[in-house]
Amino acid sequence: MFLYILGLVAFWFVFRWYRELARVPNKGQKYVYITGCDSGFGNLLARHLDKLGFRVIAACYTEKGEDELKKVSSERLNTVHLDVVSTDSVSNATAFIKTLVGEKGLWAVVNNAGVSVPSGPCDWMTVDDYKSMLDVNLIGVIGVTLSVLPLIKKARGRVVNVASVFGRISAFGGPYCVSKYGVEAFNDSLRMNMSAFGVKVLCLEPGFFKTSVTDLHLLRKNVKTLWDKLPEEIKDQYGHDYPERGFWGLINNAGRTTPIGPTEWMQLEDFRKVLDVNLIGLIEVTLKFLPLLKKAQGSVVNVASIPGEAFPQWRRLLSIQVWCGGLL
């Protein structure tokens, strides 16, 4: 029975590796529209796809973001100003895209733009705090998608929505998790609606990565700003030492599965790629947040995998995970 299960797991990994070997043909004829390209995931994706030969349309919120991206990209890459909260800005960007793609249509849109503050306990927030984040993280995603959906359908393309691991679990209060749950719901309904048109709809759920969204200084500044505005009654209820108590929980969910295959097919760099994310990344994130977690006597949850128990040679790596995280 054990060997049967082991065989199924091995087959699934090999099948997934084989499936991901496929490459997109005619990349130079395919346009990809990415929001939130000033920094972080959007910026990295724009540069990566540009190097692969795609026709990238990188939407930036600032002129500085546009200028810096142009300096490190090829002439194929186009930038456009975009404020996802502004209907006029979204419409202007869409008009620009229509002139570029013509009858080919738009091969992909990646809804990456998002914000992480204000974030805090629910009763620290006002309705306006919720509205300001939902306007960017949810309404912005919906607005951008609807604006280019006819072009996506024409190209039988794809919609990629960047949600979060906090679109599945609500680990803290405030509007962030609400907005990401909404992205998940929009993504699921859009996928059903678009299946008849040959349009793929995908959702990404990143964990903790080193971007402006997870900037520790920004998050702590946000908590202090919210705390300073609270009525004394609420401060008394929480205790005046609340902002200094630390960070209650950390979920190390980020990981990758490829490249994967028989050991002799691999190069040393292939091992480094996976270990840098799945192990070194987990350790680094944990150590960064550990002082705050100790202060709050909080919890660390590390997402491992069934193969971590199924294959004995991985157990040493898992023991390192347990030692660093404290809870597996």
PDB file of C-alpha atoms in Angstrom, residues 68-276:
ATOM      1  CA  GLU A  68      13.312  53.076 -14.125  1.00  0.00           C
ATOM      2  CA  LEU A  69      11.613  50.120 -15.787  1.00  0.00           C
ATOM      3  CA  LYS A  70      12.325  51.450 -19.277  1.00  0.00           C
ATOM      4  CA  LYS A  71      16.027  51.753 -18.437  1.00  0.00           C
ATOM      5  CA  VAL A  72      16.382  48.014 -17.788  1.00  0.00           C
ATOM      6  CA  SER A  73      14.037  46.719 -20.501  1.00  0.00           C
ATOM      7  CA  SER A  74      14.012  46.285 -24.261  1.00  0.00           C
ATOM      8  CA  GLU A  75      12.123  48.433 -26.764  1.00  0.00           C
ATOM      9  CA  ARG A  76       9.373  45.797 -26.832  1.00  0.00           C
ATOM     10  CA  LEU A  77       8.211  46.849 -23.370  1.00  0.00           C
ATOM     11  CA  ASN A  78       5.673  49.663 -23.152  1.00  0.00           C
ATOM     12  CA  THR A  79       4.748  51.481 -19.960  1.00  0.00           C
ATOM     13  CA  VAL A  80       1.469  53.183 -19.124  1.00  0.00           C
ATOM     14  CA  HIS A  81       0.344  55.239 -16.142  1.00  0.00           C
ATOM     15  CA  LEU A  82      -2.361  53.502 -14.126  1.00  0.00           C
ATOM     16  CA  ASP A  83      -4.230  54.302 -10.934  1.00  0.00           C
ATOM     17  CA  VAL A  84      -6.574  51.320 -10.495  1.00  0.00           C
ATOM     18  CA  VAL A  85      -8.839  53.413  -8.247  1.00  0.00           C
ATOM     19  CA  SER A  86      -9.506  55.956 -10.998  1.00  0.00           C
ATOM     20  CA  THR A  87     -12.081  54.987 -13.642  1.00  0.00           C
ATOM     21  CA  ASP A  88     -10.602  57.546 -16.066  1.00  0.00           C
ATOM     22  CA  SER A  89      -7.096  56.171 -15.573  1.00  0.00           C
ATOM     23  CA  VAL A  90      -8.264  52.600 -16.212  1.00  0.00           C
ATOM     24  CA  SER A  91     -10.143  53.737 -19.341  1.00  0.00           C
ATOM     25  CA  ASN A  92      -7.140  55.668 -20.681  1.00  0.00           C
ATOM     26  CA  ALA A  93      -4.858  52.674 -20.158  1.00  0.00           C
ATOM     27  CA  THR A  94      -7.361  50.425 -21.947  1.00  0.00           C
ATOM     28  CA  ALA A  95      -7.547  52.803 -24.920  1.00  0.00           C
ATOM     29  CA  PHE A  96      -3.751  52.769 -25.155  1.00  0.00           C
ATOM     30  CA  ILE A  97      -3.707  48.965 -25.062  1.00  0.00           C
ATOM     31  CA  LYS A  98      -6.297  48.733 -27.850  1.00  0.00           C
ATOM     32  CA  THR A  99      -4.056  50.776 -30.135  1.00  0.00           C
ATOM     33  CA  LEU A 100      -1.144  48.434 -29.424  1.00  0.00           C
ATOM     34  CA  VAL A 101      -2.766  45.009 -29.708  1.00  0.00           C
ATOM     35  CA  GLY A 102      -5.116  45.709 -32.620  1.00  0.00           C
ATOM     36  CA  GLU A 103      -6.951  42.643 -33.907  1.00  0.00           C
ATOM     37  CA  LYS A 104      -4.610  40.244 -32.114  1.00  0.00           C
ATOM     38  CA  GLY A 105      -6.261  40.952 -28.790  1.00  0.00           C
ATOM     39  CA  LEU A 106      -4.606  40.800 -25.385  1.00  0.00           C
ATOM     40  CA  TRP A 107      -2.978  37.473 -24.508  1.00  0.00           C
ATOM     41  CA  ALA A 108      -2.869  38.044 -20.733  1.00  0.00           C
ATOM     42  CA  VAL A 109      -3.618  40.482 -17.938  1.00  0.00           C
ATOM     43  CA  VAL A 110      -1.915  40.111 -14.558  1.00  0.00           C
ATOM     44  CA  ASN A 111      -3.731  41.933 -11.750  1.00  0.00           C
ATOM     45  CA  ASN A 112      -0.824  42.482  -9.388  1.00  0.00           C
ATOM     46  CA  ALA A 113      -1.369  46.000  -7.995  1.00  0.00           C
ATOM     47  CA  GLY A 114      -2.243  46.021  -4.308  1.00  0.00           C
ATOM     48  CA  VAL A 115      -1.669  47.618  -0.907  1.00  0.00           C
ATOM     49  CA  SER A 116      -1.302  46.166   2.601  1.00  0.00           C
ATOM     50  CA  VAL A 117      -2.141  49.153   4.801  1.00  0.00           C
ATOM     51  CA  PRO A 118      -4.128  50.163   6.740  1.00  0.00           C
ATOM     52  CA  SER A 119      -4.155  46.837   8.623  1.00  0.00           C
ATOM     53  CA  GLY A 120      -5.024  46.148  12.249  1.00  0.00           C
ATOM     54  CA  PRO A 121      -7.800  44.821  14.514  1.00  0.00           C
ATOM     55  CA  CYS A 122     -11.271  45.338  13.065  1.00  0.00           C
ATOM     56  CA  ASP A 123     -12.393  47.793  15.734  1.00  0.00           C
ATOM     57  CA  TRP A 124      -9.400  50.037  15.023  1.00  0.00           C
ATOM     58  CA  MET A 125     -10.751  50.617  11.519  1.00  0.00           C
ATOM     59  CA  THR A 126     -13.300  52.946  10.016  1.00  0.00           C
ATOM     60  CA  VAL A 127     -15.499  52.202   7.019  1.00  0.00           C
ATOM     61  CA  ASP A 128     -13.264  54.531   5.001  1.00  0.00           C
ATOM     62  CA  ASP A 129     -10.248  52.353   5.864  1.00  0.00           C
ATOM     63  CA  TYR A 130     -12.049  49.361   4.402  1.00  0.00           C
ATOM     64  CA  LYS A 131     -13.162  51.299   1.345  1.00  0.00           C
ATOM     65  CA  SER A 132      -9.679  52.620   0.582  1.00  0.00           C
ATOM     66  CA  MET A 133      -8.144  49.144   0.521  1.00  0.00           C
ATOM     67  CA  LEU A 134     -11.047  47.418  -1.206  1.00  0.00           C
ATOM     68  CA  ASP A 135     -10.909  50.076  -3.923  1.00  0.00           C
ATOM     69  CA  VAL A 136      -7.360  48.996  -4.768  1.00  0.00           C
ATOM     70  CA  ASN A 137      -7.196  45.299  -3.918  1.00  0.00           C
ATOM     71  CA  LEU A 138     -10.648  44.186  -5.068  1.00  0.00           C
ATOM     72  CA  ILE A 139     -12.531  46.832  -7.051  1.00  0.00           C
ATOM     73  CA  GLY A 140      -9.280  47.677  -8.861  1.00  0.00           C
ATOM     74  CA  VAL A 141      -8.827  44.031  -9.883  1.00  0.00           C
ATOM     75  CA  ILE A 142     -12.416  43.809 -11.110  1.00  0.00           C
ATOM     76  CA  GLY A 143     -12.275  47.151 -12.936  1.00  0.00           C
ATOM     77  CA  VAL A 144      -9.037  46.394 -14.786  1.00  0.00           C
ATOM     78  CA  THR A 145     -10.246  42.908 -15.714  1.00  0.00           C
ATOM     79  CA  LEU A 146     -13.579  44.091 -17.100  1.00  0.00           C
ATOM     80  CA  SER A 147     -11.894  46.881 -19.048  1.00  0.00           C
ATOM     81  CA  VAL A 148      -9.762  44.463 -21.086  1.00  0.00           C
ATOM     82  CA  LEU A 149     -11.942  41.335 -21.034  1.00  0.00           C
ATOM     83  CA  PRO A 150     -13.185  41.803 -24.628  1.00  0.00           C
ATOM     84  CA  LEU A 151      -9.544  41.916 -25.775  1.00  0.00           C
ATOM     85  CA  ILE A 152      -8.716  38.821 -23.702  1.00  0.00           C
ATOM     86  CA  LYS A 153     -11.657  36.914 -25.200  1.00  0.00           C
ATOM     87  CA  LYS A 154     -10.550  37.907 -28.703  1.00  0.00           C
ATOM     88  CA  ALA A 155      -7.120  36.344 -28.092  1.00  0.00           C
ATOM     89  CA  ARG A 156      -8.516  33.399 -26.086  1.00  0.00           C
ATOM     90  CA  GLY A 157      -6.028  34.522 -23.468  1.00  0.00           C
ATOM     91  CA  ARG A 158      -5.799  34.383 -19.712  1.00  0.00           C
ATOM     92  CA  VAL A 159      -6.508  36.430 -16.585  1.00  0.00           C
ATOM     93  CA  VAL A 160      -4.086  36.086 -13.652  1.00  0.00           C
ATOM     94  CA  ASN A 161      -5.224  37.512 -10.314  1.00  0.00           C
ATOM     95  CA  VAL A 162      -2.738  37.898  -7.476  1.00  0.00           C
ATOM     96  CA  ALA A 163      -4.535  37.158  -4.208  1.00  0.00           C
ATOM     97  CA  SER A 164      -2.713  35.961  -1.080  1.00  0.00           C
ATOM     98  CA  VAL A 165      -2.495  33.091   1.365  1.00  0.00           C
ATOM     99  CA  PHE A 166      -4.668  35.458   3.443  1.00  0.00           C
ATOM    100  CA  GLY A 167      -7.377  34.997   0.830  1.00  0.00           C
ATOM    101  CA  ARG A 168      -7.877  31.570   2.419  1.00  0.00           C
ATOM    102  CA  ILE A 169      -7.201  32.209   6.107  1.00  0.00           C
ATOM    103  CA  SER A 170      -7.932  35.339   8.100  1.00  0.00           C
ATOM    104  CA  ALA A 171      -4.977  35.608  10.453  1.00  0.00           C
ATOM    105  CA  PHE A 172      -5.590  39.189  11.561  1.00  0.00           C
ATOM    106  CA  GLY A 173      -8.270  41.844  11.429  1.00  0.00           C
ATOM    107  CA  GLY A 174      -8.894  44.679   9.052  1.00  0.00           C
ATOM    108  CA  PRO A 175      -9.624  44.969   5.350  1.00  0.00           C
ATOM    109  CA  TYR A 176      -6.634  43.115   3.826  1.00  0.00           C
ATOM    110  CA  CYS A 177      -7.994  39.600   4.279  1.00  0.00           C
ATOM    111  CA  VAL A 178     -11.472  40.793   3.275  1.00  0.00           C
ATOM    112  CA  SER A 179     -10.093  42.185   0.013  1.00  0.00           C
ATOM    113  CA  LYS A 180      -8.141  39.015  -0.804  1.00  0.00           C
ATOM    114  CA  TYR A 181     -11.102  36.746  -0.004  1.00  0.00           C
ATOM    115  CA  GLY A 182     -12.991  38.886  -2.502  1.00  0.00           C
ATOM    116  CA  VAL A 183     -10.331  38.374  -5.165  1.00  0.00           C
ATOM    117  CA  GLU A 184     -10.628  34.611  -4.666  1.00  0.00           C
ATOM    118  CA  ALA A 185     -14.421  34.771  -5.115  1.00  0.00           C
ATOM    119  CA  PHE A 186     -14.166  36.978  -8.207  1.00  0.00           C
ATOM    120  CA  ASN A 187     -11.532  34.665  -9.656  1.00  0.00           C
ATOM    121  CA  ASP A 188     -13.673  31.539  -9.155  1.00  0.00           C
ATOM    122  CA  SER A 189     -16.801  33.068 -10.691  1.00  0.00           C
ATOM    123  CA  LEU A 190     -14.871  34.549 -13.629  1.00  0.00           C
ATOM    124  CA  ARG A 191     -13.260  31.173 -14.318  1.00  0.00           C
ATOM    125  CA  MET A 192     -16.685  29.548 -14.681  1.00  0.00           C
ATOM    126  CA  ASN A 193     -17.994  32.384 -16.881  1.00  0.00           C
ATOM    127  CA  MET A 194     -14.981  32.402 -19.219  1.00  0.00           C
ATOM    128  CA  SER A 195     -14.558  28.648 -19.736  1.00  0.00           C
ATOM    129  CA  ALA A 196     -16.970  28.733 -22.676  1.00  0.00           C
ATOM    130  CA  PHE A 197     -14.764  31.301 -24.440  1.00  0.00           C
ATOM    131  CA  GLY A 198     -11.492  29.422 -24.041  1.00  0.00           C
ATOM    132  CA  VAL A 199     -10.175  32.000 -21.566  1.00  0.00           C
ATOM    133  CA  LYS A 200      -8.063  30.707 -18.677  1.00  0.00           C
ATOM    134  CA  VAL A 201      -8.487  32.338 -15.272  1.00  0.00           C
ATOM    135  CA  LEU A 202      -5.824  31.715 -12.640  1.00  0.00           C
ATOM    136  CA  CYS A 203      -5.200  32.826  -9.069  1.00  0.00           C
ATOM    137  CA  LEU A 204      -1.841  33.179  -7.315  1.00  0.00           C
ATOM    138  CA  GLU A 205      -1.662  33.023  -3.506  1.00  0.00           C
ATOM    139  CA  PRO A 206       1.780  34.275  -2.398  1.00  0.00           C
ATOM    140  CA  GLY A 207       2.957  33.910   1.173  1.00  0.00           C
ATOM    141  CA  PHE A 208       5.612  36.179   2.707  1.00  0.00           C
ATOM    142  CA  PHE A 209       7.993  37.619   0.140  1.00  0.00           C
ATOM    143  CA  LYS A 210      10.333  40.555   0.498  1.00  0.00           C
ATOM    144  CA  THR A 211       8.285  43.289  -1.189  1.00  0.00           C
ATOM    145  CA  SER A 212       6.854  46.641  -0.143  1.00  0.00           C
ATOM    146  CA  VAL A 213       3.629  44.848   0.850  1.00  0.00           C
ATOM    147  CA  THR A 214       5.481  42.939   3.593  1.00  0.00           C
ATOM    148  CA  ASP A 215       7.868  45.742   4.570  1.00  0.00           C
ATOM    149  CA  LEU A 216       8.184  45.418   8.357  1.00  0.00           C
ATOM    150  CA  HIS A 217       8.932  49.104   8.891  1.00  0.00           C
ATOM    151  CA  LEU A 218       5.838  50.084   6.886  1.00  0.00           C
ATOM    152  CA  LEU A 219       3.621  47.649   8.796  1.00  0.00           C
ATOM    153  CA  ARG A 220       4.840  48.820  12.224  1.00  0.00           C
ATOM    154  CA  LYS A 221       4.401  52.457  11.205  1.00  0.00           C
ATOM    155  CA  ASN A 222       0.850  51.616  10.113  1.00  0.00           C
ATOM    156  CA  VAL A 223       0.045  50.053  13.518  1.00  0.00           C
ATOM    157  CA  LYS A 224       1.413  53.089  15.368  1.00  0.00           C
ATOM    158  CA  THR A 225      -0.574  55.501  13.182  1.00  0.00           C
ATOM    159  CA  LEU A 226      -3.800  53.612  13.803  1.00  0.00           C
ATOM    160  CA  TRP A 227      -3.081  53.316  17.538  1.00  0.00           C
ATOM    161  CA  ASP A 228      -2.449  57.037  17.915  1.00  0.00           C
ATOM    162  CA  LYS A 229      -5.882  57.806  16.404  1.00  0.00           C
ATOM    163  CA  LEU A 230      -7.818  55.432  18.681  1.00  0.00           C
ATOM    164  CA  PRO A 231     -10.108  56.725  21.457  1.00  0.00           C
ATOM    165  CA  GLU A 232      -8.733  56.201  24.956  1.00  0.00           C
ATOM    166  CA  GLU A 233     -11.574  53.789  25.695  1.00  0.00           C
ATOM    167  CA  ILE A 234     -10.371  51.308  23.057  1.00  0.00           C
ATOM    168  CA  LYS A 235      -6.732  51.758  24.107  1.00  0.00           C
ATOM    169  CA  ASP A 236      -7.728  50.872  27.664  1.00  0.00           C
ATOM    170  CA  GLN A 237      -9.557  47.776  26.442  1.00  0.00           C
ATOM    171  CA  TYR A 238      -6.499  46.489  24.564  1.00  0.00           C
ATOM    172  CA  GLY A 239      -3.947  47.707  27.080  1.00  0.00           C
ATOM    173  CA  HIS A 240      -1.546  50.555  26.391  1.00  0.00           C
ATOM    174  CA  ASP A 241       1.322  48.132  25.789  1.00  0.00           C
ATOM    175  CA  TYR A 242      -0.546  46.435  22.917  1.00  0.00           C
ATOM    176  CA  PRO A 243       1.500  47.941  20.022  1.00  0.00           C
ATOM    177  CA  GLU A 244       4.693  46.659  21.667  1.00  0.00           C
ATOM    178  CA  ARG A 245       3.487  43.122  22.311  1.00  0.00           C
ATOM    179  CA  GLY A 246       4.802  41.872  19.004  1.00  0.00           C
ATOM    180  CA  PHE A 247       3.592  39.666  16.192  1.00  0.00           C
ATOM    181  CA  TRP A 248       1.155  36.884  17.066  1.00  0.00           C
ATOM    182  CA  GLY A 249       1.538  34.531  14.106  1.00  0.00           C
ATOM    183  CA  LEU A 250       3.678  33.700  11.076  1.00  0.00           C
ATOM    184  CA  ILE A 251       2.678  31.224   8.362  1.00  0.00           C
ATOM    185  CA  ASN A 252       5.543  30.185   6.088  1.00  0.00           C
ATOM    186  CA  ASN A 253       3.536  29.115   3.053  1.00  0.00           C
ATOM    187  CA  ALA A 254       5.652  30.288   0.090  1.00  0.00           C
ATOM    188  CA  GLY A 255       7.213  27.468  -1.914  1.00  0.00           C
ATOM    189  CA  ARG A 256       7.946  26.042  -5.351  1.00  0.00           C
ATOM    190  CA  THR A 257       7.916  22.520  -6.832  1.00  0.00           C
ATOM    191  CA  THR A 258      10.016  22.921  -9.961  1.00  0.00           C
ATOM    192  CA  PRO A 259      12.511  22.021 -11.269  1.00  0.00           C
ATOM    193  CA  ILE A 260      11.840  18.444 -10.244  1.00  0.00           C
ATOM    194  CA  GLY A 261      12.815  15.029 -11.573  1.00  0.00           C
ATOM    195  CA  PRO A 262      15.238  12.157 -11.012  1.00  0.00           C
ATOM    196  CA  THR A 263      18.383  13.267  -9.180  1.00  0.00           C
ATOM    197  CA  GLU A 264      20.705  12.588 -12.104  1.00  0.00           C
ATOM    198  CA  TRP A 265      18.664  14.904 -14.344  1.00  0.00           C
ATOM    199  CA  MET A 266      19.371  17.837 -12.006  1.00  0.00           C
ATOM    200  CA  GLN A 267      22.165  20.390 -11.928  1.00  0.00           C
ATOM    201  CA  LEU A 268      23.431  21.955  -8.708  1.00  0.00           C
ATOM    202  CA  GLU A 269      21.668  25.183  -9.674  1.00  0.00           C
ATOM    203  CA  ASP A 270      18.346  23.305  -9.830  1.00  0.00           C
ATOM    204  CA  PHE A 271      18.729  22.315  -6.164  1.00  0.00           C
ATOM    205  CA  ARG A 272      19.665  25.888  -5.239  1.00  0.00           C
ATOM    206  CA  LYS A 273      16.534  27.311  -6.897  1.00  0.00           C
ATOM    207  CA  VAL A 274      14.210  25.159  -4.784  1.00  0.00           C
ATOM    208  CA  LEU A 275      16.211  25.377  -1.558  1.00  0.00           C
ATOM    209  CA  ASP A 276      16.475  29.178  -1.760  1.00  0.00           C
TER     210      ASP A 276
END
